[in-house]
Coordinates of C-alpha atoms in Angstrom, one line a residue:
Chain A
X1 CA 16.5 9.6 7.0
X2 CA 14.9 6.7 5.9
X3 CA 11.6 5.5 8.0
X4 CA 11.4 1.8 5.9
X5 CA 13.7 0.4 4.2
X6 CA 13.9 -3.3 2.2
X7 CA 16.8 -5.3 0.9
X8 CA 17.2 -6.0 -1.6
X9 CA 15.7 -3.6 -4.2
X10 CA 16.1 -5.8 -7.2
X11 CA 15.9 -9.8 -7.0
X12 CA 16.2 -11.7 -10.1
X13 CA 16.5 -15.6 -9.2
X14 CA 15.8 -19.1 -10.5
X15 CA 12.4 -21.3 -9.9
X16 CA 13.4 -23.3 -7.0
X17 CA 15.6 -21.1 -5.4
X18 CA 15.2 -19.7 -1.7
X19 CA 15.6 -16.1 -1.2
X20 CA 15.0 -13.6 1.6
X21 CA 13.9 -10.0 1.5
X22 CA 14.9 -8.0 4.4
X23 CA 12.9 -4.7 6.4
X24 CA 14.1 -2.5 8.9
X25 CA 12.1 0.3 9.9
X26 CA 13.2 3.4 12.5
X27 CA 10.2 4.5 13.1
X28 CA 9.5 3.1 16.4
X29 CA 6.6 1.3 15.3
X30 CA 5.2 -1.8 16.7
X31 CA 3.8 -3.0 14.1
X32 CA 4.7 -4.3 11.1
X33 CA 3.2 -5.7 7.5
X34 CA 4.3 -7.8 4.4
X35 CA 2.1 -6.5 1.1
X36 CA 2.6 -8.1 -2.4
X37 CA 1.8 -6.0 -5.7
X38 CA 1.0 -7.7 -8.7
X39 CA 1.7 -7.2 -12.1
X40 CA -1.6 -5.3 -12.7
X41 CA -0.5 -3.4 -9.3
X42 CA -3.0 -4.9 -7.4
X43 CA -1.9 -4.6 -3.8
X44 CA -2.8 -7.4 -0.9
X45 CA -1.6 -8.1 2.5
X46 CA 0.4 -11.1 3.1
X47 CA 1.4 -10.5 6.8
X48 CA 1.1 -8.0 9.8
X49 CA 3.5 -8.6 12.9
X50 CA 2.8 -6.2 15.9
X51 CA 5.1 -6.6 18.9
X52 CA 6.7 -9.5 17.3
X53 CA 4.0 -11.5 17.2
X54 CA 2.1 -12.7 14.3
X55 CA -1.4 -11.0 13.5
X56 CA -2.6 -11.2 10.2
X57 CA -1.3 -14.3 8.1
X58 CA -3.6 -14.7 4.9
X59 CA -4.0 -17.3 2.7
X60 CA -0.3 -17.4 1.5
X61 CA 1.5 -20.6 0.5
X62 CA 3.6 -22.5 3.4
X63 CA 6.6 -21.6 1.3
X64 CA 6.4 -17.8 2.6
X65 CA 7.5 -17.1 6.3
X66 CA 7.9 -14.3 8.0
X67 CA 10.8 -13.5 10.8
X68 CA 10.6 -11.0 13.3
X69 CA 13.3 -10.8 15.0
X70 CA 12.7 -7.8 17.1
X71 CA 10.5 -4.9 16.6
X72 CA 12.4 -2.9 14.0
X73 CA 12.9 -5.6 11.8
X74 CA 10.4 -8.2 9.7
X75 CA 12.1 -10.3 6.8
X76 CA 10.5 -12.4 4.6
X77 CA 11.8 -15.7 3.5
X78 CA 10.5 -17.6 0.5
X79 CA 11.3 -21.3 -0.2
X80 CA 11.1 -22.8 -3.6
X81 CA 10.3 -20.4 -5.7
X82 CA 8.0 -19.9 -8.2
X83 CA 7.6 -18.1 -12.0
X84 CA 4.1 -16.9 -9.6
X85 CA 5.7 -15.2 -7.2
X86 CA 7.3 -12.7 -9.7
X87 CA 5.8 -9.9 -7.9
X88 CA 6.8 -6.5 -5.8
X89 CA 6.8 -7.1 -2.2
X90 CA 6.4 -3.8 0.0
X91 CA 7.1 -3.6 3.7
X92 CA 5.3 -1.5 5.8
X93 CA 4.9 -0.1 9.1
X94 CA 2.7 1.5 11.9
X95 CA 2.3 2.9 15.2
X96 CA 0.4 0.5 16.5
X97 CA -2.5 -2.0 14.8
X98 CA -4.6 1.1 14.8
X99 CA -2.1 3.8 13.0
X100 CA -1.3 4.9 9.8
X101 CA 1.0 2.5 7.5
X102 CA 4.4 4.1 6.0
X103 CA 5.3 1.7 3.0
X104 CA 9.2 1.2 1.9
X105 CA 10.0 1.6 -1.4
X106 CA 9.6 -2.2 -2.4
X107 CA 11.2 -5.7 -3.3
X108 CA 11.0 -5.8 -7.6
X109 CA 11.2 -9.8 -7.2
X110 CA 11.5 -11.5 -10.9
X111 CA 11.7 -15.5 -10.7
X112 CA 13.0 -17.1 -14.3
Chain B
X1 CA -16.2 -8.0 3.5
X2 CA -14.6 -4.6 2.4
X3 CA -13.5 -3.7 -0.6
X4 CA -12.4 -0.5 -2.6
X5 CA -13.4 0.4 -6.0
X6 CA -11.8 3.1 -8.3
X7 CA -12.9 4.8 -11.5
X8 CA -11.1 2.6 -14.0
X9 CA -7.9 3.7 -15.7
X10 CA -5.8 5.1 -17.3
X11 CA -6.6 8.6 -17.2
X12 CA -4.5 10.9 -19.4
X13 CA -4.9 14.6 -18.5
X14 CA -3.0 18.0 -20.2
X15 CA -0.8 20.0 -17.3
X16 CA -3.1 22.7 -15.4
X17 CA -6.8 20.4 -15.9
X18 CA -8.8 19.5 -12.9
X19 CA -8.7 16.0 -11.7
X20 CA -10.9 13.8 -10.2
X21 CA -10.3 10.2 -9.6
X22 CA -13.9 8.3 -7.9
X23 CA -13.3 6.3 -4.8
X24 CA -16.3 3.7 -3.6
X25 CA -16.1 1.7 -0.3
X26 CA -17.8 -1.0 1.1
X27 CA -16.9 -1.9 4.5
X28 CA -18.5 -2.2 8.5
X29 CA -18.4 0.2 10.7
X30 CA -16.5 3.0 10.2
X31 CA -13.0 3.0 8.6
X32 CA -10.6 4.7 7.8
X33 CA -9.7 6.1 4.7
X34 CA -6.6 7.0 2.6
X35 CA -5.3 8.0 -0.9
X36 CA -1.7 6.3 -1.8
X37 CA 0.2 7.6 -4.5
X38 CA 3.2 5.3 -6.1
X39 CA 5.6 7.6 -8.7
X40 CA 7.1 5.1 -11.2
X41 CA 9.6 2.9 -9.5
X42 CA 9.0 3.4 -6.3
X43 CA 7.0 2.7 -3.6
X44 CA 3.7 3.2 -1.8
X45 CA 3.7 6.9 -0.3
X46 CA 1.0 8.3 2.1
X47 CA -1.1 11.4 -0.1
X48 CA -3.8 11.8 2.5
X49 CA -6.4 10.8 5.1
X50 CA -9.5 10.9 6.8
X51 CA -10.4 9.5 9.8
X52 CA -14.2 10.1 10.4
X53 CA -17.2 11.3 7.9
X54 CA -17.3 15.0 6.6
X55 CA -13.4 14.9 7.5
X56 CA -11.5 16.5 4.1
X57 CA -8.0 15.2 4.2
X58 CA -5.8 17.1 1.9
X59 CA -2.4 17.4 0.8
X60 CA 0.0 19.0 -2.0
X61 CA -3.1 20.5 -3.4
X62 CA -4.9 17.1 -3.6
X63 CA -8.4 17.0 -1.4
X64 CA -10.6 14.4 -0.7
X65 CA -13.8 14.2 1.6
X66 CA -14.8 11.5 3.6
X67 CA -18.8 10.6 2.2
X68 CA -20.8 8.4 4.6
X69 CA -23.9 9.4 2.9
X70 CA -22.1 7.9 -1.0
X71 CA -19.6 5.9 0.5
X72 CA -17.3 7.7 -1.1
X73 CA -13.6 9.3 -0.9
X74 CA -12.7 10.7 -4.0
X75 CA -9.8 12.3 -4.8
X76 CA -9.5 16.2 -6.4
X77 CA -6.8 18.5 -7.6
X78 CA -8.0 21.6 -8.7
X79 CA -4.6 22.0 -11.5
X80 CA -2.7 18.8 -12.2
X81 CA 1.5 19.4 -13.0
X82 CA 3.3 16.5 -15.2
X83 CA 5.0 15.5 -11.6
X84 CA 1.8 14.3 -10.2
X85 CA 2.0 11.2 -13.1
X86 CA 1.4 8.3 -11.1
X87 CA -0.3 5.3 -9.8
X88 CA -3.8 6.0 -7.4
X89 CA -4.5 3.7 -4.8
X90 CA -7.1 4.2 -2.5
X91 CA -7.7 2.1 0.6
X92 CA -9.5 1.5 3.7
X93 CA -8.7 0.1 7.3
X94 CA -11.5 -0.7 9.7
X95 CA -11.4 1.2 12.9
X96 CA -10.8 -2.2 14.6
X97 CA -7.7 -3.8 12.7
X98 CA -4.8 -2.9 11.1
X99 CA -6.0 -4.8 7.9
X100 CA -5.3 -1.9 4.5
X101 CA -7.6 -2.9 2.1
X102 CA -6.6 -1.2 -1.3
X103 CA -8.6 -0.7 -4.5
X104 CA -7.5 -1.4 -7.9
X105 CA -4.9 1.5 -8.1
X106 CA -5.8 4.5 -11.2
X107 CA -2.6 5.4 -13.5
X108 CA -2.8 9.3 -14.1
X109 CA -0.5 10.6 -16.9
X110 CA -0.3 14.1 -17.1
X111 CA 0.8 16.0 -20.5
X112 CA 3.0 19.3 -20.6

């Protein structure tokens, strides 16, 4: 029974590379979030979809952009990659904007 | 703007000691709070809540009350097991948005 759940776990890749990290979640939620984790596990949204439409974009490079399909589902695509962006990503979602967020169990993305 | 402060880390404990990890918060209004625990290689999992001021949230034998008075949600176990070895995140979200904002995250190691 799992509520959120990313693709793929592990991403090892090249600078320069695009990738895409995929999230599903069968919660019923409407909304939906993009967090990165640094290496010193310092956690910061990146992106908060509710309903499909974009809420909450922070100051993230151009190079990240979020797809939401349809409400279940918010995937992150990253063009030209960087050594920075070596990082876990964590997909999360919620009731509504107001609800509690139920995290998945994270993107391990390692650029060489 | 908000922001989350924990007691620094690591902190190394022996199985069956009491644990306290400090929680400060600076935000408007009146948020929301939560303690996050992440078990090594894996993601972000929901310990516990509060919603309003003198609220305890609680959870797997882990309390916390919601301070207005200190600004404070710290988090309590009254006898710590090697399982509860883990990363510590606290975090806020304002009543009004769906913006988590976390603190630094506190490692606990706990010793059989």
């Amino acid at each position: 029974d799992t509520a959120v759940s990313q693709t793929p776990k592990y991403l090892v890749t090249q600078m320069g590379n695009d990738k895409s990290i995929k999230c599903e979640q069968n919660l019923g939620h409407d909304t939906m979030y993009w967090y990165k984790q640094d290496s010193k596990k310092f956690l910061k949204i990146m992106f908060s979809y509710n309903n499909k439409e974009l809420i909450i974009n922070e100051t993230v490079p151009n190079r990240f952009s979020p797809k939401s399909p349809d409400k279940a589902h918010l995937n992150l695509h990253i063009n030209s990659l960087e050594l920075g962006d070596s990082a876990v990503y964590f997909c999360a979602s919620s009731q509504d904007i107001f609800g509690t967020q139920y995290f998945g169990p994270g993107t391990r993305l390692l650029v060489l | 703007g908000n922001s989350v402060t924990q007691m620094e880390g690591p902190v190394t404990l022996s199985e069956e000691a009491f644990l306290t990890i400090n929680c400060t918060y600076t935000a408007t209004g009146y948020p929301s709070l939560f303690w996050y625990v992440q078990y090594p290689g894996e993601g972000l999992q929901l310990l516990l809540k509060a919603t309003k001021a003198d609220d305890k949230g609680s959870n797997k034998g882990f309390e916390a009350t919601y301070r207005k008075e200190t600004t404070s949600f710290h988090l309590e176990k009254g006898s710590v097991q090697v399982s509860d070895s883990a990363v510590y995140f606290c975090a806020l979200k304002e009543t009004s948005g769906s913006r988590l904002t976390f603190g630094e995250g506190t490692q606990l190691t706990v010793n059989p």
